[in-house]
Coordinates of C-alpha atoms in Angstrom, one line a residue:
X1 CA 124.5 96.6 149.2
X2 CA 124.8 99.8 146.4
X3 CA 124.7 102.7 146.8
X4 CA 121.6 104.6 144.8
X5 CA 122.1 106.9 142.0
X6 CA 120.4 107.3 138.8
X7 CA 121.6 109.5 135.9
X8 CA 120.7 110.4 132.4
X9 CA 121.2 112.4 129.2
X10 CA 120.1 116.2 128.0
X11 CA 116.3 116.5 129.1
X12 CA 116.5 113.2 131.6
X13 CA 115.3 115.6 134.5
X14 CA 111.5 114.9 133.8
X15 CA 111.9 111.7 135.0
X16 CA 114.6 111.3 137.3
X17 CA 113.3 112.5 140.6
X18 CA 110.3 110.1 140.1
X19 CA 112.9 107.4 140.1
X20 CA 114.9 108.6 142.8
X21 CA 112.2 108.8 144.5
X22 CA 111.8 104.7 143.8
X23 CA 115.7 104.4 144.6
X24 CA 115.3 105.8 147.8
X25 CA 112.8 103.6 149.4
X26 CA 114.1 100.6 148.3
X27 CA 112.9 100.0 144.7
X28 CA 114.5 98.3 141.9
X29 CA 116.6 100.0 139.6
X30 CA 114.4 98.4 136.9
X31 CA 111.1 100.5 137.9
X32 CA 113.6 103.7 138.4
X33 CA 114.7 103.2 134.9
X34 CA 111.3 102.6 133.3
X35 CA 109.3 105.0 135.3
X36 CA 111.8 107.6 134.6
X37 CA 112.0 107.2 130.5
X38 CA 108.0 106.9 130.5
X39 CA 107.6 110.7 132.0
X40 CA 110.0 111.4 129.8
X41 CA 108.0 109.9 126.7
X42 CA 105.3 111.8 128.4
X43 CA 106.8 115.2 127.6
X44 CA 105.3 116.9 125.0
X45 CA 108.1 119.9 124.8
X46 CA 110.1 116.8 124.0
X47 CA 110.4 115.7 120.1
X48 CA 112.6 113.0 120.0
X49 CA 110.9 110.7 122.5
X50 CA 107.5 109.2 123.2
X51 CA 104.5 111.4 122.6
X52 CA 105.0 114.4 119.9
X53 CA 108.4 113.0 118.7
X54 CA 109.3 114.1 115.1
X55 CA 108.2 111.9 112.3
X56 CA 109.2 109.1 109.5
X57 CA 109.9 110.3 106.2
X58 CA 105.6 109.5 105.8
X59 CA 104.7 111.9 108.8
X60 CA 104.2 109.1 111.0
X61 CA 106.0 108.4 114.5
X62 CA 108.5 105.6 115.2
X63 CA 109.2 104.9 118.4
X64 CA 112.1 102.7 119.6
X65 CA 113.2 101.7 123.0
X66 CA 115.1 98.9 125.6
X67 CA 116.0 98.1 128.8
X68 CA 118.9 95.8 130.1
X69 CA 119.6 94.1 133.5
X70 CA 123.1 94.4 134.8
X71 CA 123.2 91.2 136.8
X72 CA 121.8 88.8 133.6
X73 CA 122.4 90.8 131.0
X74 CA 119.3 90.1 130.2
X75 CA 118.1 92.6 127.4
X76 CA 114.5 93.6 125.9
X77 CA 113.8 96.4 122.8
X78 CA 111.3 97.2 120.7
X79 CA 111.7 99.3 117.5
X80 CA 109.6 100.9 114.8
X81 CA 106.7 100.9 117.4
X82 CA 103.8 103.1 116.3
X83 CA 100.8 104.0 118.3
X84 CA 102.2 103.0 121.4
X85 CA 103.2 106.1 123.4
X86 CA 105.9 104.0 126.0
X87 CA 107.9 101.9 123.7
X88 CA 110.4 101.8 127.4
X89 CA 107.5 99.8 129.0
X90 CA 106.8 97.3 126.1
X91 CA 110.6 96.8 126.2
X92 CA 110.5 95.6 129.7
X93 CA 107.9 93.4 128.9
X94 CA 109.5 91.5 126.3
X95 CA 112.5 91.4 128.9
X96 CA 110.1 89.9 131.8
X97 CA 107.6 88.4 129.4
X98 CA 108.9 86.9 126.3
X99 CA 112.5 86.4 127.5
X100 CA 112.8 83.6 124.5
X101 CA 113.2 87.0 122.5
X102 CA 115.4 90.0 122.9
X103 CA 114.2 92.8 120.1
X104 CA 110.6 93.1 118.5
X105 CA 109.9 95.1 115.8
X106 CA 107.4 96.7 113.8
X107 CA 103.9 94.9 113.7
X108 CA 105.2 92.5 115.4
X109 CA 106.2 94.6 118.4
X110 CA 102.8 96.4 117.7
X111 CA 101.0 92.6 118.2
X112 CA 103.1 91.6 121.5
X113 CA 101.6 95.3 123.4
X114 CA 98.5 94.8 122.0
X115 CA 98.7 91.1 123.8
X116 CA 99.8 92.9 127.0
X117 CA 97.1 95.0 127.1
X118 CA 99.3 98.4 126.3
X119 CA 97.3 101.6 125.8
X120 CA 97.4 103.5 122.3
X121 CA 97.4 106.4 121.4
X122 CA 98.3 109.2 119.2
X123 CA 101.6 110.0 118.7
X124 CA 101.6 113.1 116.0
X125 CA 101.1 116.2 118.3
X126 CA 100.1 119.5 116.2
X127 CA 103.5 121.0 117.4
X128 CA 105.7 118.1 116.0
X129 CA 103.5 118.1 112.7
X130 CA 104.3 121.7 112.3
X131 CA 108.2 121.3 113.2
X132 CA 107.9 118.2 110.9
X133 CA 106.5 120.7 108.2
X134 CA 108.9 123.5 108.8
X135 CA 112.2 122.0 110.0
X136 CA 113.7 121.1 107.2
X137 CA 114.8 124.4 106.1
X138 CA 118.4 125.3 106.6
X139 CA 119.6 125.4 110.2
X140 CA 122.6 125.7 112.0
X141 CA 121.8 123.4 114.2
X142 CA 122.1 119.7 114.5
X143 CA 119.6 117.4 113.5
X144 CA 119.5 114.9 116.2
X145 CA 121.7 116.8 119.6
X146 CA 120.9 119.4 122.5
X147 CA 121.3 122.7 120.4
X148 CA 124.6 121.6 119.2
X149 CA 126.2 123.1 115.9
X150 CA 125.7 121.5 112.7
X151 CA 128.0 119.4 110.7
X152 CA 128.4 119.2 106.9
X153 CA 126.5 115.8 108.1
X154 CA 124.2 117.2 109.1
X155 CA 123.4 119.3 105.9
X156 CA 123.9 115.9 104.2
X157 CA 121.3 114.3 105.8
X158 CA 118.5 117.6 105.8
X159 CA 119.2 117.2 101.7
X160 CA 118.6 113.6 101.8
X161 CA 115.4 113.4 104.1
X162 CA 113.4 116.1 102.0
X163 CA 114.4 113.9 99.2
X164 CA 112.1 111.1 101.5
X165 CA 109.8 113.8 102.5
X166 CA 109.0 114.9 98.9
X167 CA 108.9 111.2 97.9
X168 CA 106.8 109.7 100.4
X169 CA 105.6 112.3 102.6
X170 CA 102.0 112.9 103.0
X171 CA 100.2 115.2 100.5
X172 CA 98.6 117.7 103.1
X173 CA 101.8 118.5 103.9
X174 CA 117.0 120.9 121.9
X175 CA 115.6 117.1 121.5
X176 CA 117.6 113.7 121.3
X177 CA 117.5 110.4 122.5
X178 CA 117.0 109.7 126.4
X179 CA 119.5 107.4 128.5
X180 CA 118.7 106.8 132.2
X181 CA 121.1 104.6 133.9
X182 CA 120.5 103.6 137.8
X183 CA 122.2 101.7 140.6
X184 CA 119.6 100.5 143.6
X185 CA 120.0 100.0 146.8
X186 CA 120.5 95.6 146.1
X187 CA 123.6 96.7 144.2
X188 CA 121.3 96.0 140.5
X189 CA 122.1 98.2 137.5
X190 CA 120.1 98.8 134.8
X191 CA 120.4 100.7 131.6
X192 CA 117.2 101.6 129.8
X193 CA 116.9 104.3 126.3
X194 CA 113.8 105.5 125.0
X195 CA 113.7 107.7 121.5
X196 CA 111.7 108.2 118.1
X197 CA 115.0 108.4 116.2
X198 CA 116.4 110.3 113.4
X199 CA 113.3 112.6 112.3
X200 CA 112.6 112.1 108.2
X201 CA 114.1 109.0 108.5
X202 CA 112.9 106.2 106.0
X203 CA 110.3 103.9 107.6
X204 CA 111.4 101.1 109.7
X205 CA 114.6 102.2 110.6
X206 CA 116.1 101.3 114.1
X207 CA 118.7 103.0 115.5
X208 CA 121.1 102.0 118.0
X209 CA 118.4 102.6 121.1
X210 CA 116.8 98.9 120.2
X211 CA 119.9 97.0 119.9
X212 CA 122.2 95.7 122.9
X213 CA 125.4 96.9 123.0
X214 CA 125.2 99.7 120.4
X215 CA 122.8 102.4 122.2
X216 CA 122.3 100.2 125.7
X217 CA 124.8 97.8 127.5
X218 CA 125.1 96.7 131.5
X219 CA 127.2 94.2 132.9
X220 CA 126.7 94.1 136.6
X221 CA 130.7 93.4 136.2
X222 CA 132.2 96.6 135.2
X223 CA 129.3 99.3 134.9
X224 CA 126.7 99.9 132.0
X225 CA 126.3 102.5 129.0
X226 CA 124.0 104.2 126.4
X227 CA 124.3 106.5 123.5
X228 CA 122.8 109.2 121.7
X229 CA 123.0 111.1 118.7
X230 CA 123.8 110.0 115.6
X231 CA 122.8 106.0 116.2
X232 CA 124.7 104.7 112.8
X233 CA 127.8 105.6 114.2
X234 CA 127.3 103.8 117.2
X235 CA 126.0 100.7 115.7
X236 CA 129.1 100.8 113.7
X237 CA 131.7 100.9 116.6
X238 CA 129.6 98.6 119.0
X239 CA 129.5 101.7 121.2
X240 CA 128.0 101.0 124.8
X241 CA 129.8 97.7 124.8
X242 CA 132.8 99.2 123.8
X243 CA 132.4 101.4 127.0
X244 CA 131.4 98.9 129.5
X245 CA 135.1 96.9 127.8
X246 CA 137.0 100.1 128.4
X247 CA 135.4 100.2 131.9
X248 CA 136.1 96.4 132.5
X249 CA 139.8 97.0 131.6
X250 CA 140.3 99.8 134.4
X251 CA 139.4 103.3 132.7
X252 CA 137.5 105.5 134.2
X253 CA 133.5 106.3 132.9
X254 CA 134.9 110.0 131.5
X255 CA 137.9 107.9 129.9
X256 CA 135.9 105.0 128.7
X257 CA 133.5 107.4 127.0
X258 CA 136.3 109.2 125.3
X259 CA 137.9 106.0 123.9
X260 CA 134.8 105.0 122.2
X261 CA 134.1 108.5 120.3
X262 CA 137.6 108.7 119.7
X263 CA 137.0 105.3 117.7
X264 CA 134.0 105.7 116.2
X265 CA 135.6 109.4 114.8
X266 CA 137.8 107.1 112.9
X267 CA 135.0 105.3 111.0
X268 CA 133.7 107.1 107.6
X269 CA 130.5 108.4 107.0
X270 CA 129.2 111.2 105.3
X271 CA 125.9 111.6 107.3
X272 CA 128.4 112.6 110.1
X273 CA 127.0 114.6 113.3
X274 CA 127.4 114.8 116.9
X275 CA 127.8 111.3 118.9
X276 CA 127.5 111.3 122.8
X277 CA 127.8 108.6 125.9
X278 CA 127.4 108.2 129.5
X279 CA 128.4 105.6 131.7
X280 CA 127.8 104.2 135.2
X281 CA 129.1 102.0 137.2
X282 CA 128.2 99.4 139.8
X283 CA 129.9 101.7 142.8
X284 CA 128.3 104.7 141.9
X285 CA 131.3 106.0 139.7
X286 CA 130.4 108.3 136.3
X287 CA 131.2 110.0 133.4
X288 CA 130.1 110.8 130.0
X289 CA 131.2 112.9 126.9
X290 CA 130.8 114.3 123.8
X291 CA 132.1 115.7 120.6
X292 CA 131.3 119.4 121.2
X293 CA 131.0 121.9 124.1
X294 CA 127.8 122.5 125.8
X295 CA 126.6 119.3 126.6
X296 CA 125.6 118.1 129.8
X297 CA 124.0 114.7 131.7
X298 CA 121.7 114.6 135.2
X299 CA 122.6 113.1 138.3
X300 CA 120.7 112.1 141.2
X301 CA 121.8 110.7 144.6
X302 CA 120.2 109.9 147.9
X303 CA 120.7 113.2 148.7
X304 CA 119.9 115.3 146.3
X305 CA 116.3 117.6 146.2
X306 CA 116.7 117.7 142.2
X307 CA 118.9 116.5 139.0
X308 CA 122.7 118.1 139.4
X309 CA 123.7 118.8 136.1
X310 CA 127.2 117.4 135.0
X311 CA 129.4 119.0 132.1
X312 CA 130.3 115.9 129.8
X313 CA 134.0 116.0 128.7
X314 CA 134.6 117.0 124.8
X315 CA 136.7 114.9 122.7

């Protein structure tokens, strides 16, 4: 039997009692996970997930999102999702519904909620037109991280989205990806991400939050893992499975996070910003990190009366 505990990234603590809450009377990690990342997408003050998250280079929000089961490795995501304000929830249902799939996209993921009887809804709050308006402007802060400093990637990709903005914009003119990660009381672990991705970015794109072992990995095994930040990077170095490997080969969730940035700082790109982790594993053991100072991750235990928060190691 496990031991329950649930964690998550910057901003996780909207949802996280509510699946402790679940945890501690016996429910499945998967309905922590989900229920957790849906109040989350709930947040308005949030703009990188769900409801009110920051726009495509067009003004409109894309949402992407999945969930994967420790014990199967089973894995369902959903990217490019628009009117749909829980992408986390149409995830699990192409997991527990359409398991001849993995990943739906676009229309098509559009098509499969409006099968399953999803509500829509719309996504564009006034707040996140207005930051979509106005946030372009030169900042010193990141464009996808939790009020970190920028990079001269970050610059790099401002100069390149109001090229999209001015392109294909419309004429009338502290946020980042959410992991939640949980163990139940059956000894199940379960990974699930939820995020509207890079603001400005061109249409379509999907991040790393969709795809399994980039942004989201579990393996009952060894532990699980998710990402956030910049999602290119990730993709790139395979990051969450790269984790869960490092975990399977005897580091430590702090370590295994640090080997995986410390790899993917090796790979080029000139879009460069801030790339984070977590990890979790099966016996209640874990870490996470980043590449600058300041960031943090949630945890929640049996008996804690709200999220703890934990200083993530710096690489």
């Amino acid at each position: 039997m496990g031991h329950p505990i649930v964690i998550g990234s910057e901003r996780s603590e909207a949802g996280l009692p509510a699946a402790m809450e679940i945890l501690s009377r016996g429910g499945s990690a998967a309905d922590a996970v989900e229920t957790a990342l849906r109040l989350c997408e709930d947040n308005l003050a949030d703009h990188y997930v769900g409801t009110g998250g920051l726009p495509n280079a067009q003004g409109v929000v894309e949402l992407d999102a999945s969930i994967m089961v420790g014990s199967t490795r089973a894995f369902g995501g959903v990217g490019a999702v628009r009117g749909y304000p829980h992408p986390i929830s149409i995830a699990r249902a192409v997991l527990e519904k359409l398991p001849q799939h993995a990943v739906l996209v676009g229309s098509g993921a559009e098509l499969f909620a409006h099968e399953r009887g999803f509500e829509k809804a719309e996504l564009l709050t006034d707040e996140s037109r207005a930051l979509y308006r106005d946030a372009l402007r030169e900042s010193t802060s990141s464009v996808e991280g939790e009020n970190t400093r920028a990079t001269t990637g970050d610059q790099k990709y401002r100069e390149a989205a109001l090229e999209l903005v001015r392109r294909l914009g419309p004429h009338d003119g502290p946020w980042g990806t959410i992991n939640v990660l949980a163990v139940d009381a059956d000894g199940e672990l379960v990974v699930g991400v939820s995020t509207s991705g890079y603001p400005w970015k061109y249409p379509g794109r999907i991040g790393d939050s969709a795809i399994p072992g980039a942004g989201n990995y579990a393996d009952l095994r060894y532990g699980g893992a998710a990402c956030t930040g910049r999602g290119e990077l990730s993709m790139r170095a395979v990051g969450a499975h790269r984790i869960v490997d490092r975990l399977a080969a005897g580091d430590d969730p702090t370590a295994a996070c640090l080997a995986m940035l410390r790899d993917a700082a090796h790979l080029p790109d000139e879009f460069r910003s801030e790339l984070r982790c977590l990890a979790l594993t099966p016996d209640g053991r874990h870490g996470a990190a980043a590449g600058q100072a300041g960031s943090t991750y949630n945890v929640m235990t049996m008996s804690s009366t709200q999220p703890e928060a934990h200083t993530r190691s710096v690489l």
